Amino acid sequence: MTGAVDTPSSPISVGPNYARSLFPQAPSFDLDTFSSQDFNVKDFIDSLSESTVPPNRRSGPSTQPFDPRPLIRGFEQALKRLSDLSGDLETKETELSANVRRAEAQHTSNAQSLGRKLDETIDSFRNLDSSLNDVRSENNDFGGNAAVKIGEKLEELDRQRVRAQDAKFLIQCWLELSEKGELYLLEDMRRQTSGDSKVRCAQIARQLLKISQRLDPGSWNQLNGRLKVVSGLNGVNGVNGSSGTHISRHNTREIVEKFSETLEKDLLTQFDEFYRRANFDGMRDCATVLQDFGGGASVIGMFVNQHQFFIDRSQLITEEVGSDIDTWERLADPDADTPGVEPTLQSLIDEVKVVVQEESAIIKRAFPYYEIVLGRFLQRVFQQSIQQRLEMVLNKANTISTLAFLRSLQVSRSYISALVDDLKAHGLTEHPDVLSSQTALVLDQQFDDLFVPYFVGSSYIEKEKRNLEELYSSLLFKFTVFHSRRRKVPTTFLASLAKSGSEMLASAKDAYVERLDSSDLAPQQKAMLLRVAGLKDTDSAKRQMEMEFSEQDGLLSTINAKRMLKWLAEAVGRGLELSGGNETPKDVSALLDLLLTHMGELYIDTALDAANDAATAQENTKTEPDLSYLENLQSAITIMHLMLTCINTVLIPLAAANVTIRRDMEKTTNMAMNHMEDKVNVLMHRTLDVTLTWTGKLLVTQKRTDFRPKDDVHGGGSSWLELLQTPTCLSIFNFLIRVHNLALGALSTSTNLTTFLTELASGIRTLLLDHFKKFQVSAAGGILVTKDISKYLELLRSWELDPAFQQSLEVLTEIGNLFVIGPEALRERLRGKGGVPGGLWEKGDLRPYVLRREDVGSVGVQAVLSTL
């Protein structure tokens, strides 16, 4: 900012635009000069200094000395001007401060006034609130109660006004109906497009019917044409009341009913138009009115019946059940995994899921009573579409086989159950909220009704039993025929005990053959059963019975037993899924009886009887007994264990809900297992007898000279030294090795094996002890005796014997030593120095063996004998 300063020589104006004069002027500036944003102190001082220098001295070299007086005068004038401006500022500041104080005082006064007004407003509000909360004065009702009473009176007056208007309109309609036989007023109301008018129209029509029934009873006795009645009725219906006159009047009932029918048809037509245009508000209005006509049954029926889903599906109802041949074969194959649900049924259920979810939203928007409509829609879907297709699928499966029917029933029920769960999870009309309990109940009821025919009484479990009987009979067909040929007329008491088993075999075989040759059996099922039985599908079953079967067909098969148990487990699992657990104890009890009959009696018992017959046949054989029947014993024991494990882990626990049935099942199982175990014990005892009998026969073949070799040491011969064992010992050794191997294969390493081998070893020890009492033994023969005994001991010690029995075998070693030691050593040994190990024998028991020494007549041996 610049200003103008007067100098003695030239005038100067200080500012942004200024002009210089020839005569100096005092500096001119005001408050605006200092308030400008461009004001600069340095520029302001420069302008003051420049204005004090005359123009004629500003150019050229200066020869005169510096004169400060112009500057002093200029700055003095500037200071004076600044002092004047400062005084002006103080005056203005004082005025503004006074104005601010006055404004603050006024603001405070205004705030206090507003506060008082706010308090007054709050008090007024509280008084009003108190008056509305039953605050009464002493003399008069005032406040809330009065307002409520006034409101109630107004509402009552309004209702009376409406009732009066309705009564007036109703009377007008009745007079019009009874006198003219027309309903022009209702017709005009019917033609209105609003939903409220149609609702009122339907209500008035229903009231007119009640009036007609009371005031015009004659029209309820004759519905067509005009009716002549006797006068005497009141004048409301147009009869003048004069006695003896007959006046013609209209049939009011017929007119009102025709009007109602017309109204209902119009509403249905309008509802259908709204539905095609997706006008859900219009549909809702029509549905509301039609609810007065039979509870809305007509509009619900039209909505459901004309739905495009049912129209399209009705054209496909005759469509054949699909699936390729391979799928049906796998469905009937008991060893194949169950395929999925039938494709046409699956397609239908998938479509139902989508349609129901989409239609639920439409139904909720179009009907005020949407839960009822949705329930009818679901009933139609399940009872018509799903049920018809389900019956077609199951009928087709039933023509394939019983197993195909059961599997189709299971997968179909599972897939439909998943549909119901998905619909519940979706919520339908309540989406995304939880489905209402009413709709959930409808879904559950429709689902149960689909499968009720297949679970009536014991029909389901009978199908399961028939399926297992057919499969078991097919699997055991060759086995049954083979053993039925083996069975002969019983000739012994034990054979007569097995006669019932033979009769059961024959009965089962004949029943199976009749079933296969029956014309009621489907060709696919017959082919499957023959394949399971391992037969050809060319000849009849009776002809195939005449075929020759191998020994392998009569042996037990663990693989077949596992297949039987697998089929049983599938049936049990299917029953748990389908029956719901109500009849589970009875069902598993029936399946237990079936399992014990086929696997227990017809399979295991038959094989054990065959083994016992084979063991009996070997008791008196003149050749080495054939113990190959023991090979089948291992399979029998394994199958018994598998069957018992299945019963204890699968069947019996499922009967826990019924204590009586559970106890009966346990009792039946124990009896069956004890019966089979008894047969195993009898078989092992017979095997033991056969083995000891043949061992005894081999011992009889021992030559008298085996222990008295001709070439002895005195003769200088030594050919007897080349013999490791006698031929009899080797024969017994080889025979017992085969017995041990068969027993080990049959009983494995178990307590039963130890018991059997221990009893067998005990019998062999007894035979050997008796055997060595019969032969005269020379000194050289004693060596052969010890070699034979060592061989026997080598064999017996390699067996799985009871450890407590092992020590008793040492007696054989002692017997061998009696024939090889001299008299002195014998005396010392019998004196107790060596003793008989285990204390099993007394010294006197050794006398028969000492007597068989060739040197028994010597003095030393006689001395020993005298001590025994």
mmCIF file with all atom_site columns, C-alpha atoms in Angstrom, residues 386-456:
data_model
loop_
_atom_site.group_PDB
_atom_site.id
_atom_site.type_symbol
_atom_site.label_atom_id
_atom_site.label_alt_id
_atom_site.label_comp_id
_atom_site.label_asym_id
_atom_site.label_entity_id
_atom_site.label_seq_id
_atom_site.pdbx_PDB_ins_code
_atom_site.Cartn_x
_atom_site.Cartn_y
_atom_site.Cartn_z
_atom_site.occupancy
_atom_site.B_iso_or_equiv
_atom_site.pdbx_formal_charge
_atom_site.auth_seq_id
_atom_site.auth_comp_id
_atom_site.auth_asym_id
_atom_site.auth_atom_id
_atom_site.pdbx_PDB_model_num
ATOM 1  C CA . ILE A 1 386 ? -45.719 -89.541  -8.169  1.00 0.00 ? 386 ILE A CA 1
ATOM 2  C CA . GLN A 1 387 ? -47.927 -92.430  -7.076  1.00 0.00 ? 387 GLN A CA 1
ATOM 3  C CA . GLN A 1 388 ? -48.819 -93.506  -10.607 1.00 0.00 ? 388 GLN A CA 1
ATOM 4  C CA . ARG A 1 389 ? -45.211 -93.432  -11.774 1.00 0.00 ? 389 ARG A CA 1
ATOM 5  C CA . LEU A 1 390 ? -44.071 -95.203  -8.608  1.00 0.00 ? 390 LEU A CA 1
ATOM 6  C CA . GLU A 1 391 ? -46.583 -97.996  -9.135  1.00 0.00 ? 391 GLU A CA 1
ATOM 7  C CA . MET A 1 392 ? -45.431 -98.433  -12.727 1.00 0.00 ? 392 MET A CA 1
ATOM 8  C CA . VAL A 1 393 ? -41.785 -98.662  -11.665 1.00 0.00 ? 393 VAL A CA 1
ATOM 9  C CA . LEU A 1 394 ? -42.496 -101.153 -8.871  1.00 0.00 ? 394 LEU A CA 1
ATOM 10 C CA . ASN A 1 395 ? -44.746 -103.279 -11.084 1.00 0.00 ? 395 ASN A CA 1
ATOM 11 C CA . LYS A 1 396 ? -41.996 -103.418 -13.677 1.00 0.00 ? 396 LYS A CA 1
ATOM 12 C CA . ALA A 1 397 ? -39.441 -104.345 -11.014 1.00 0.00 ? 397 ALA A CA 1
ATOM 13 C CA . ASN A 1 398 ? -41.742 -107.053 -9.652  1.00 0.00 ? 398 ASN A CA 1
ATOM 14 C CA . THR A 1 399 ? -41.796 -108.701 -13.069 1.00 0.00 ? 399 THR A CA 1
ATOM 15 C CA . ILE A 1 400 ? -37.999 -108.868 -12.953 1.00 0.00 ? 400 ILE A CA 1
ATOM 16 C CA . SER A 1 401 ? -37.497 -110.424 -9.516  1.00 0.00 ? 401 SER A CA 1
ATOM 17 C CA . THR A 1 402 ? -38.392 -110.080 -5.875  1.00 0.00 ? 402 THR A CA 1
ATOM 18 C CA . LEU A 1 403 ? -34.987 -108.542 -5.170  1.00 0.00 ? 403 LEU A CA 1
ATOM 19 C CA . ALA A 1 404 ? -35.465 -106.011 -7.969  1.00 0.00 ? 404 ALA A CA 1
ATOM 20 C CA . PHE A 1 405 ? -38.806 -105.008 -6.420  1.00 0.00 ? 405 PHE A CA 1
ATOM 21 C CA . LEU A 1 406 ? -37.299 -104.595 -2.946  1.00 0.00 ? 406 LEU A CA 1
ATOM 22 C CA . ARG A 1 407 ? -34.340 -102.596 -4.211  1.00 0.00 ? 407 ARG A CA 1
ATOM 23 C CA . SER A 1 408 ? -36.569 -100.381 -6.352  1.00 0.00 ? 408 SER A CA 1
ATOM 24 C CA . LEU A 1 409 ? -38.815 -99.796  -3.370  1.00 0.00 ? 409 LEU A CA 1
ATOM 25 C CA . GLN A 1 410 ? -35.815 -98.809  -1.254  1.00 0.00 ? 410 GLN A CA 1
ATOM 26 C CA . VAL A 1 411 ? -34.177 -96.404  -3.716  1.00 0.00 ? 411 VAL A CA 1
ATOM 27 C CA . SER A 1 412 ? -37.535 -94.878  -4.692  1.00 0.00 ? 412 SER A CA 1
ATOM 28 C CA . ARG A 1 413 ? -38.503 -94.265  -1.092  1.00 0.00 ? 413 ARG A CA 1
ATOM 29 C CA . SER A 1 414 ? -35.093 -92.798  -0.350  1.00 0.00 ? 414 SER A CA 1
ATOM 30 C CA . TYR A 1 415 ? -35.278 -90.419  -3.325  1.00 0.00 ? 415 TYR A CA 1
ATOM 31 C CA . ILE A 1 416 ? -38.822 -89.293  -2.504  1.00 0.00 ? 416 ILE A CA 1
ATOM 32 C CA . SER A 1 417 ? -37.811 -88.830  1.133   1.00 0.00 ? 417 SER A CA 1
ATOM 33 C CA . ALA A 1 418 ? -35.005 -86.553  -0.044  1.00 0.00 ? 418 ALA A CA 1
ATOM 34 C CA . LEU A 1 419 ? -37.622 -84.584  -2.026  1.00 0.00 ? 419 LEU A CA 1
ATOM 35 C CA . VAL A 1 420 ? -39.722 -84.092  1.101   1.00 0.00 ? 420 VAL A CA 1
ATOM 36 C CA . ASP A 1 421 ? -36.678 -82.986  3.096   1.00 0.00 ? 421 ASP A CA 1
ATOM 37 C CA . ASP A 1 422 ? -35.673 -80.511  0.387   1.00 0.00 ? 422 ASP A CA 1
ATOM 38 C CA . LEU A 1 423 ? -39.167 -79.020  0.282   1.00 0.00 ? 423 LEU A CA 1
ATOM 39 C CA . LYS A 1 424 ? -39.184 -78.654  4.054   1.00 0.00 ? 424 LYS A CA 1
ATOM 40 C CA . ALA A 1 425 ? -35.763 -77.021  4.008   1.00 0.00 ? 425 ALA A CA 1
ATOM 41 C CA . HIS A 1 426 ? -36.888 -74.593  1.287   1.00 0.00 ? 426 HIS A CA 1
ATOM 42 C CA . GLY A 1 427 ? -39.874 -73.397  3.306   1.00 0.00 ? 427 GLY A CA 1
ATOM 43 C CA . LEU A 1 428 ? -42.221 -73.159  0.268   1.00 0.00 ? 428 LEU A CA 1
ATOM 44 C CA . THR A 1 429 ? -44.792 -70.442  1.052   1.00 0.00 ? 429 THR A CA 1
ATOM 45 C CA . GLU A 1 430 ? -42.763 -69.393  4.108   1.00 0.00 ? 430 GLU A CA 1
ATOM 46 C CA . HIS A 1 431 ? -39.457 -69.168  2.212   1.00 0.00 ? 431 HIS A CA 1
ATOM 47 C CA . PRO A 1 432 ? -36.862 -68.291  3.438   1.00 0.00 ? 432 PRO A CA 1
ATOM 48 C CA . ASP A 1 433 ? -38.367 -68.961  6.864   1.00 0.00 ? 433 ASP A CA 1
ATOM 49 C CA . VAL A 1 434 ? -39.173 -72.372  8.317   1.00 0.00 ? 434 VAL A CA 1
ATOM 50 C CA . LEU A 1 435 ? -41.998 -74.356  6.741   1.00 0.00 ? 435 LEU A CA 1
ATOM 51 C CA . SER A 1 436 ? -45.297 -74.173  8.595   1.00 0.00 ? 436 SER A CA 1
ATOM 52 C CA . SER A 1 437 ? -46.287 -77.165  10.710  1.00 0.00 ? 437 SER A CA 1
ATOM 53 C CA . GLN A 1 438 ? -49.508 -77.641  8.716   1.00 0.00 ? 438 GLN A CA 1
ATOM 54 C CA . THR A 1 439 ? -47.706 -77.971  5.387   1.00 0.00 ? 439 THR A CA 1
ATOM 55 C CA . ALA A 1 440 ? -45.009 -80.172  6.945   1.00 0.00 ? 440 ALA A CA 1
ATOM 56 C CA . LEU A 1 441 ? -47.766 -82.461  8.228   1.00 0.00 ? 441 LEU A CA 1
ATOM 57 C CA . VAL A 1 442 ? -49.281 -82.634  4.724   1.00 0.00 ? 442 VAL A CA 1
ATOM 58 C CA . LEU A 1 443 ? -45.907 -83.589  3.232   1.00 0.00 ? 443 LEU A CA 1
ATOM 59 C CA . ASP A 1 444 ? -45.315 -86.308  5.825   1.00 0.00 ? 444 ASP A CA 1
ATOM 60 C CA . GLN A 1 445 ? -48.828 -87.688  5.387   1.00 0.00 ? 445 GLN A CA 1
ATOM 61 C CA . GLN A 1 446 ? -48.569 -87.806  1.598   1.00 0.00 ? 446 GLN A CA 1
ATOM 62 C CA . PHE A 1 447 ? -45.164 -89.458  1.810   1.00 0.00 ? 447 PHE A CA 1
ATOM 63 C CA . ASP A 1 448 ? -46.463 -92.129  4.189   1.00 0.00 ? 448 ASP A CA 1
ATOM 64 C CA . ASP A 1 449 ? -49.560 -92.752  2.073   1.00 0.00 ? 449 ASP A CA 1
ATOM 65 C CA . LEU A 1 450 ? -47.395 -93.511  -0.955  1.00 0.00 ? 450 LEU A CA 1
ATOM 66 C CA . PHE A 1 451 ? -45.841 -96.559  0.695   1.00 0.00 ? 451 PHE A CA 1
ATOM 67 C CA . VAL A 1 452 ? -48.609 -97.787  3.002   1.00 0.00 ? 452 VAL A CA 1
ATOM 68 C CA . PRO A 1 453 ? -49.768 -100.509 0.543   1.00 0.00 ? 453 PRO A CA 1
ATOM 69 C CA . TYR A 1 454 ? -46.313 -102.067 0.551   1.00 0.00 ? 454 TYR A CA 1
ATOM 70 C CA . PHE A 1 455 ? -46.038 -102.380 4.342   1.00 0.00 ? 455 PHE A CA 1
ATOM 71 C CA . VAL A 1 456 ? -49.491 -103.624 5.289   1.00 0.00 ? 456 VAL A CA 1
#
